[in-house]
PDB file of N, CA and C in Angstrom:
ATOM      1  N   UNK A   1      82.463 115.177 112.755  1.00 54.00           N
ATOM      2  CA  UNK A   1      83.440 114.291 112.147  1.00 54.00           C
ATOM      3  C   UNK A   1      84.724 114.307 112.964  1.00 54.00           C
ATOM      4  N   UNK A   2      85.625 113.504 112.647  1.00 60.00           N
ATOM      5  CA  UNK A   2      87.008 113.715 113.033  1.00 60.00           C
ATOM      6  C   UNK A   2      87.757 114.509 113.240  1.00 60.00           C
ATOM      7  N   UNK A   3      87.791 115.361 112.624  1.00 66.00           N
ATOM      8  CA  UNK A   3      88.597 116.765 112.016  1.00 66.00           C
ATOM      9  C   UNK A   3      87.957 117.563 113.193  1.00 66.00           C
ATOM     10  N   UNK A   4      86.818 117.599 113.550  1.00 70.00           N
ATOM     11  CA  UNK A   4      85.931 118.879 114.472  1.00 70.00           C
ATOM     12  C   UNK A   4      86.506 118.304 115.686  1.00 70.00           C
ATOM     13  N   UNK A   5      86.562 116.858 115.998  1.00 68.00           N
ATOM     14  CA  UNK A   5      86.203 116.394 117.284  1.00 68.00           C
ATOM     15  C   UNK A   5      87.874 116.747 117.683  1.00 68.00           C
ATOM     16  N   UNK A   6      88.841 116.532 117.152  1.00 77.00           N
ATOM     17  CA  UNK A   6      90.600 116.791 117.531  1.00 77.00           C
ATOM     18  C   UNK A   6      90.862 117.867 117.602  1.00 77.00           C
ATOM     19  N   UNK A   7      89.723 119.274 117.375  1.00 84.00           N
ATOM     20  CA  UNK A   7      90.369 120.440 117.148  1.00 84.00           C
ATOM     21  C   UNK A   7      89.501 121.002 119.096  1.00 84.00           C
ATOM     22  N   UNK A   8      88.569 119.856 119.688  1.00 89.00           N
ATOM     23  CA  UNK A   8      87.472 120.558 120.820  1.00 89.00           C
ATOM     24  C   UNK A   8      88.709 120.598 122.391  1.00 89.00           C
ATOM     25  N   UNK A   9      88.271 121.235 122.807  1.00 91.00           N
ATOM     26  CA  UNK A   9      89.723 121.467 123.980  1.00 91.00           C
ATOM     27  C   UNK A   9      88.675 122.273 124.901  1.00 91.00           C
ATOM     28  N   UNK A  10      88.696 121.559 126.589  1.00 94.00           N
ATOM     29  CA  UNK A  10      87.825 122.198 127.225  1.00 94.00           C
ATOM     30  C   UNK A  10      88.711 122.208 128.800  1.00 94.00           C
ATOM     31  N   UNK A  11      89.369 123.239 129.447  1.00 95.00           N
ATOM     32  CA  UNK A  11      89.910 123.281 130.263  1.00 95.00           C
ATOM     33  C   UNK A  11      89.266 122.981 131.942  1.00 95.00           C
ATOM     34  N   UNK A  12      89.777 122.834 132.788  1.00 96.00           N
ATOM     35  CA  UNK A  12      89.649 123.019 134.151  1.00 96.00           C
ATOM     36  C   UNK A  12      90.553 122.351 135.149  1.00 96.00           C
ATOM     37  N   UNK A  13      89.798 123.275 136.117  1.00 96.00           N
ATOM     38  CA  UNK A  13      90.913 123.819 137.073  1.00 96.00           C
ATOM     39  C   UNK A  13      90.393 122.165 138.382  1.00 96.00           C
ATOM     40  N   UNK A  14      90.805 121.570 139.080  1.00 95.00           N
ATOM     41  CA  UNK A  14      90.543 120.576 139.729  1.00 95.00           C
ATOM     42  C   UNK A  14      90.902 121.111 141.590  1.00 95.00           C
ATOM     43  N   UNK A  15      90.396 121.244 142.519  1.00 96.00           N
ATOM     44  CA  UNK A  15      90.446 121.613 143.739  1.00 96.00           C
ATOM     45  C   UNK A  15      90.841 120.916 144.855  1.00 96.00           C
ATOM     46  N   UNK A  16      91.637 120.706 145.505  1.00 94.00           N
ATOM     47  CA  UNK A  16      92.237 119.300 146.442  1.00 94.00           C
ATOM     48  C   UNK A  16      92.150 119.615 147.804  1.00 94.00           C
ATOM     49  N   UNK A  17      91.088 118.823 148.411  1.00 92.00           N
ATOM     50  CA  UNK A  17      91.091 119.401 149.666  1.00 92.00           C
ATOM     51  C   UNK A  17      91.594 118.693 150.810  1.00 92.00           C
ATOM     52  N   UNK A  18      91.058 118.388 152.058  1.00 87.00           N
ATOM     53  CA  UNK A  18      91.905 117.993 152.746  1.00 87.00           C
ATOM     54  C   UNK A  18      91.664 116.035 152.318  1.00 87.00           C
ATOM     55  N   UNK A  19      92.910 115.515 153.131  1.00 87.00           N
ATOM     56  CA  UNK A  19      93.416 114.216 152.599  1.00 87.00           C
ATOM     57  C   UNK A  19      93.700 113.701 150.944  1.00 87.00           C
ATOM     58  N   UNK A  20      94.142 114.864 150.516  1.00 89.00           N
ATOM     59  CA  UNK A  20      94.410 114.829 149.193  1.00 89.00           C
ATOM     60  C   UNK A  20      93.455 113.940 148.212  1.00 89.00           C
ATOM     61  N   UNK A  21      91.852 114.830 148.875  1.00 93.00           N
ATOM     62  CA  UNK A  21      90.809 114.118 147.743  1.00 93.00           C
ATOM     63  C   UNK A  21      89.972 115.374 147.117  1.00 93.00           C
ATOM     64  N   UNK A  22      89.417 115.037 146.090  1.00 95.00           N
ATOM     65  CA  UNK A  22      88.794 115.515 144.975  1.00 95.00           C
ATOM     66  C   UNK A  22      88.424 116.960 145.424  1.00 95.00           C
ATOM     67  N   UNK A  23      87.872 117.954 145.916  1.00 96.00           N
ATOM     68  CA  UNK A  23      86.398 118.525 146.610  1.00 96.00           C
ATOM     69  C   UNK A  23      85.762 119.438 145.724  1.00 96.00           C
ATOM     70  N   UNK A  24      86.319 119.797 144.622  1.00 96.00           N
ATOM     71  CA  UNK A  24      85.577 120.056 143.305  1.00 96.00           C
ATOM     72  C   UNK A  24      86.436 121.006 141.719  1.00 96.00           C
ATOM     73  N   UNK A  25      85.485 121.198 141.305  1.00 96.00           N
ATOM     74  CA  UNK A  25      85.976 121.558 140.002  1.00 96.00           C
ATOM     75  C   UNK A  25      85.781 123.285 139.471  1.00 96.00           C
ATOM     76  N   UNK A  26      86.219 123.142 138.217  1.00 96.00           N
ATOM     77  CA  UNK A  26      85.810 124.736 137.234  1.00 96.00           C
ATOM     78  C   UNK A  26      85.933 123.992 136.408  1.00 96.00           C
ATOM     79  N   UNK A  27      84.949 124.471 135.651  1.00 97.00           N
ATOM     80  CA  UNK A  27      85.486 124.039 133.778  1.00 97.00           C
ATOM     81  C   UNK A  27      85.334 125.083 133.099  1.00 97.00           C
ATOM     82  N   UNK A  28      85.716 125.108 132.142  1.00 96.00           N
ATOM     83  CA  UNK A  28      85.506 125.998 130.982  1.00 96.00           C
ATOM     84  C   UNK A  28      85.361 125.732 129.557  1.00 96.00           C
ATOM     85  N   UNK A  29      83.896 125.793 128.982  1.00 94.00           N
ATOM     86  CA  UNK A  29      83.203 125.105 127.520  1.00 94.00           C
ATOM     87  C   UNK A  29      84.433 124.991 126.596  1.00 94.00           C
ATOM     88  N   UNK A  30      83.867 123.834 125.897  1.00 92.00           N
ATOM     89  CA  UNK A  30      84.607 123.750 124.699  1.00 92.00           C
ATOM     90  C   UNK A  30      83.893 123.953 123.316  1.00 92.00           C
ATOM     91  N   UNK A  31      82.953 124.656 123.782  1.00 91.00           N
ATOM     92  CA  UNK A  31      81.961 125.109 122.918  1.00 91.00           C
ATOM     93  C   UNK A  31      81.241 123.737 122.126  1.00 91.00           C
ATOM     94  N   UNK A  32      81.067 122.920 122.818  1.00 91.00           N
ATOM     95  CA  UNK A  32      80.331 121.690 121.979  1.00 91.00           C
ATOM     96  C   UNK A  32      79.746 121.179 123.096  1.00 91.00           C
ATOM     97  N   UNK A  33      78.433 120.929 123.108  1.00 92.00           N
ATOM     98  CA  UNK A  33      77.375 120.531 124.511  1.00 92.00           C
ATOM     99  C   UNK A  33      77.872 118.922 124.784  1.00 92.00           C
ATOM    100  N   UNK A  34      78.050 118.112 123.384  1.00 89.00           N
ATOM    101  CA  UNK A  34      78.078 116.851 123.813  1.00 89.00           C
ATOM    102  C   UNK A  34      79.798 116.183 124.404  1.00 89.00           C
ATOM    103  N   UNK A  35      80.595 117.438 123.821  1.00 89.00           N
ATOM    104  CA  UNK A  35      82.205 117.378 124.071  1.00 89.00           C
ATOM    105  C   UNK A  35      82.072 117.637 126.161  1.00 89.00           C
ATOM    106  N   UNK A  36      81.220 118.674 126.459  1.00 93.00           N
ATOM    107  CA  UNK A  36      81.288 119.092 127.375  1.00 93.00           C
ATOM    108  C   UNK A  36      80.243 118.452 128.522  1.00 93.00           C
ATOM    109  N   UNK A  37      79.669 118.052 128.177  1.00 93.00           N
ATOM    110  CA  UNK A  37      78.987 117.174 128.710  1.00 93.00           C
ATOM    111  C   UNK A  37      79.706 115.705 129.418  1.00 93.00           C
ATOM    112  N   UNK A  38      80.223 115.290 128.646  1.00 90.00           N
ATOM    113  CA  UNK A  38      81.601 114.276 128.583  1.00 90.00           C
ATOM    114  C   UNK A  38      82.298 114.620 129.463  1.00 90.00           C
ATOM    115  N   UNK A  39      83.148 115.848 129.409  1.00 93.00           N
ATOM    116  CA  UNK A  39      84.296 115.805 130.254  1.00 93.00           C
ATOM    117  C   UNK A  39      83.537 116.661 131.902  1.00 93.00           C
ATOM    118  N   UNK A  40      82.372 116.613 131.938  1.00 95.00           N
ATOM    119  CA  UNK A  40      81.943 117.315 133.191  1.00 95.00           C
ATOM    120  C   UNK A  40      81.453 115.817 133.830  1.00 95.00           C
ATOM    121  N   UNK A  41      81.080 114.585 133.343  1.00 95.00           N
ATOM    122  CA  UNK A  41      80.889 113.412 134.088  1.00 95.00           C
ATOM    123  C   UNK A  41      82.184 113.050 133.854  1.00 95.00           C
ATOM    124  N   UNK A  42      83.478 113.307 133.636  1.00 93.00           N
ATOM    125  CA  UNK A  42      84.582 112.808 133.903  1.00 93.00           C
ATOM    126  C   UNK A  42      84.954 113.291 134.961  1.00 93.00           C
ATOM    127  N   UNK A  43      84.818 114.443 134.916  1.00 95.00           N
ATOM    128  CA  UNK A  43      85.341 115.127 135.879  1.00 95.00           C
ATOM    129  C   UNK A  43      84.374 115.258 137.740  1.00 95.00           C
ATOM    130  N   UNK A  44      83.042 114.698 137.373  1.00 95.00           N
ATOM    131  CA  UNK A  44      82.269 114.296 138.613  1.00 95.00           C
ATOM    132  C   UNK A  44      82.468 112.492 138.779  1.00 95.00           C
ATOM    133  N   UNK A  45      82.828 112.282 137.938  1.00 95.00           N
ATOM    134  CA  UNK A  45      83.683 111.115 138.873  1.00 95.00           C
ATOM    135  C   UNK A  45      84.769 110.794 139.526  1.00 95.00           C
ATOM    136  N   UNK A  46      85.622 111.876 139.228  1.00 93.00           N
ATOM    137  CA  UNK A  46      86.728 111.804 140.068  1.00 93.00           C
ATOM    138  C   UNK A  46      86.331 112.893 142.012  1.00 93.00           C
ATOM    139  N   UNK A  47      84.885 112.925 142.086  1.00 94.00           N
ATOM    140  CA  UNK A  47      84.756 113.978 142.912  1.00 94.00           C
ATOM    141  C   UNK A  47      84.719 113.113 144.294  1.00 94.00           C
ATOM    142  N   UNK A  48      85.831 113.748 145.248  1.00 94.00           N
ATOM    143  CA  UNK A  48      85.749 112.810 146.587  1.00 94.00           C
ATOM    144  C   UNK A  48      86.240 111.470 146.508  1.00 94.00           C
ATOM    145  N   UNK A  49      87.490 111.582 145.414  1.00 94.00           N
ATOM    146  CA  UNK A  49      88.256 110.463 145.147  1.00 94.00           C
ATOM    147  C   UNK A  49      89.408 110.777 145.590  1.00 94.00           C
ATOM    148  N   UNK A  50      90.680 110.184 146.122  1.00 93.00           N
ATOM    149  CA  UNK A  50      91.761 110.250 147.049  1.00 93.00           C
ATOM    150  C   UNK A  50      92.915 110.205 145.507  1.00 93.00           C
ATOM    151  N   UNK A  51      93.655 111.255 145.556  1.00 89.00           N
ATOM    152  CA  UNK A  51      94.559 111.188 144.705  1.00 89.00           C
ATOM    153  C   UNK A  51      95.814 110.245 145.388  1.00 89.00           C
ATOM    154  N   UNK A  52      97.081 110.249 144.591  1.00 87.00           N
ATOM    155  CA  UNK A  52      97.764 109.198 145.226  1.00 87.00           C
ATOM    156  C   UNK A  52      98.816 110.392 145.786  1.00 87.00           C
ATOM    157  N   UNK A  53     100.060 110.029 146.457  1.00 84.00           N
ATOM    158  CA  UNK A  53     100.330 110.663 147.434  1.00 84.00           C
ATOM    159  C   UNK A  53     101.747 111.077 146.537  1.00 84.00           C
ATOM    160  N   UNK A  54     102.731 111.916 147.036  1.00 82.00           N
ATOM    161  CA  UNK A  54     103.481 112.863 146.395  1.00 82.00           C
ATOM    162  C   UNK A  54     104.768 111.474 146.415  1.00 82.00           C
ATOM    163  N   UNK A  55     105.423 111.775 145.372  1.00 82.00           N
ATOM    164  CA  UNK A  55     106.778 111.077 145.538  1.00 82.00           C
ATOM    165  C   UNK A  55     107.599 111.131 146.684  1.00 82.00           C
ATOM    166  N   UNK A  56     108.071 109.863 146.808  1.00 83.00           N
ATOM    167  CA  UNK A  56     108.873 109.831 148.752  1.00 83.00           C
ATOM    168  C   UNK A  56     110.113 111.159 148.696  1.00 83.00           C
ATOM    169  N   UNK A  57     110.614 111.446 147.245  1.00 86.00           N
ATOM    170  CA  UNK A  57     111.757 112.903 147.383  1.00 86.00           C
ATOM    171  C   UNK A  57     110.880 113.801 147.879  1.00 86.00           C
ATOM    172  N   UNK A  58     109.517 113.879 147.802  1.00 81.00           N
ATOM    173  CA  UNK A  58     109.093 115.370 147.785  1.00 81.00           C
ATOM    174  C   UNK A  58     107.593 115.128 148.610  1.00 81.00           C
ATOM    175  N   UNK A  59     108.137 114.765 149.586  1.00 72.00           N
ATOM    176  CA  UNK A  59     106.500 114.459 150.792  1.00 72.00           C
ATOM    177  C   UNK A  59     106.042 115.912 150.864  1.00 72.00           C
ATOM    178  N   UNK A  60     106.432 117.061 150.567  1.00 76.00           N
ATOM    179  CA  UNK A  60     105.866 118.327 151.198  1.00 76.00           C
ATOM    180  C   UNK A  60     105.403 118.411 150.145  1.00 76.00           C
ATOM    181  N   UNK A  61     105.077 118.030 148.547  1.00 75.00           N
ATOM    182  CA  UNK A  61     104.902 118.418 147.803  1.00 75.00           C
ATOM    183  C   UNK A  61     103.140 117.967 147.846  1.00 75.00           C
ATOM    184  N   UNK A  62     102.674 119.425 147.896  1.00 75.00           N
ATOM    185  CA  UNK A  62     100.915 118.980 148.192  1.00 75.00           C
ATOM    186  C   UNK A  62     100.614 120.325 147.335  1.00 75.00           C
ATOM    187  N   UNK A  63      99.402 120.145 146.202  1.00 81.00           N
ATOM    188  CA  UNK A  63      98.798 120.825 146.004  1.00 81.00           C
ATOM    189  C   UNK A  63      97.503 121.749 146.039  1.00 81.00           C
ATOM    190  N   UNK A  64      97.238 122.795 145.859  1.00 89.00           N
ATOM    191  CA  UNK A  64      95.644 122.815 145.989  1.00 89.00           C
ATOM    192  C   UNK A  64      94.948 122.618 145.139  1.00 89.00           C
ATOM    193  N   UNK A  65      95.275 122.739 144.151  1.00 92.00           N
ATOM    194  CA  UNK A  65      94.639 122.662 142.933  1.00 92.00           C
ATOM    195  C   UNK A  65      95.554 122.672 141.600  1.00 92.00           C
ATOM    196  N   UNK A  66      94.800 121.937 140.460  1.00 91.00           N
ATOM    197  CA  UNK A  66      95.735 121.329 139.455  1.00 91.00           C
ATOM    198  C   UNK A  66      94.463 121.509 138.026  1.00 91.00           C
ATOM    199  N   UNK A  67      95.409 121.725 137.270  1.00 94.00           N
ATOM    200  CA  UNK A  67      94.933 122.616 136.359  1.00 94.00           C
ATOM    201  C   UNK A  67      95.243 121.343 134.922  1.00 94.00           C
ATOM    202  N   UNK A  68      94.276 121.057 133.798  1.00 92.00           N
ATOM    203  CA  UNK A  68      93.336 119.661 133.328  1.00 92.00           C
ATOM    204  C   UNK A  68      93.542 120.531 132.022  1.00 92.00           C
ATOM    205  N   UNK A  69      93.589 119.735 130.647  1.00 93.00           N
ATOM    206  CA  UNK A  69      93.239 120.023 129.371  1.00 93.00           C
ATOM    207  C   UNK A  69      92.435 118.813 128.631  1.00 93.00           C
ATOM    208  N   UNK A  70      91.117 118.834 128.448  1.00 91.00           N
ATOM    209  CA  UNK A  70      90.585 117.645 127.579  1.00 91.00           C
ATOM    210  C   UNK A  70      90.632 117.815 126.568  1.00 91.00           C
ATOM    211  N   UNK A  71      90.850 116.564 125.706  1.00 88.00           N
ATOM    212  CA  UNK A  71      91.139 116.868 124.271  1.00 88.00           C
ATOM    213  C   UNK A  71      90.855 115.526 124.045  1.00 88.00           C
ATOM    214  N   UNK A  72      90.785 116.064 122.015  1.00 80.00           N
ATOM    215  CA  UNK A  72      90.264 114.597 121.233  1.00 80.00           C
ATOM    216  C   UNK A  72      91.015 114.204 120.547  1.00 80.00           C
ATOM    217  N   UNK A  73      91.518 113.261 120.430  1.00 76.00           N
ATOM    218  CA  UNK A  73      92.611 112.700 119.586  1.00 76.00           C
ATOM    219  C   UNK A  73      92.000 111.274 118.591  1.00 76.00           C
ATOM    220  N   UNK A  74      92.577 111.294 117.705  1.00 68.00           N
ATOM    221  CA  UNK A  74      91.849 110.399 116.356  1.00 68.00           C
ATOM    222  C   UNK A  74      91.781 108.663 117.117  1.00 68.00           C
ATOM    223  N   UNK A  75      90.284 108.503 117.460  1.00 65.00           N
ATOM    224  CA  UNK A  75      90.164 107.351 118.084  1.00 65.00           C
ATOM    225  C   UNK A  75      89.932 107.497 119.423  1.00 65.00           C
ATOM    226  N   UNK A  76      90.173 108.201 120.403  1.00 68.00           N
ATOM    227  CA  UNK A  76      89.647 108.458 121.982  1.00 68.00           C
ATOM    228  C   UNK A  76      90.216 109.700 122.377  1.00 68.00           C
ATOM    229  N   UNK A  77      89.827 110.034 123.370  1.00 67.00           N
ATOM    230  CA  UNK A  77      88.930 111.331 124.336  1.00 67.00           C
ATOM    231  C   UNK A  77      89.578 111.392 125.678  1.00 67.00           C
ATOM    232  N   UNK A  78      90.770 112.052 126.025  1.00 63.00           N
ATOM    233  CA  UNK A  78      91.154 112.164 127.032  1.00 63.00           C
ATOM    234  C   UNK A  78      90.853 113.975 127.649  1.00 63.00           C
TER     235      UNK A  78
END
């Protein structure tokens, strides 16, 4: 129901390799197969995808990795 699906929260960690694209993931369950299931083809579609580039104040600003919270909110699934 509703109530279960807003309380599921499944973390990961996202890996940036060179040309500031995708090169892989971590996740960590949200203890629900079909919650997690979900956010692991979300998260393999962004794989070997080019993020966009740092704000012109802060060109040095490059990460390696960036750290994700999925969650359910009443009506959609971010």
């Amino acid at each position: 129901a509703q109530a279960t699906l807003t309380k599921l929260r499944a973390g990961a960690t996202v890996q940036i390799g060179a040309g500031r694209r995708v090169a892989g993931y971590t996740m960590s369950s949200s203890g629900n197969a079909v919650f997690d299931r979900a956010t692991k083809a979300a998260l393999e579609s962004t794989r070997g995808q080019e993020l966009p580039p740092p704000p012109e104040n802060y060109p040095d600003l490059v990460q390696a990795q960036i750290s994700l919270t999925f969650v359910c909110k009443e009506g959609r699934c971010d």
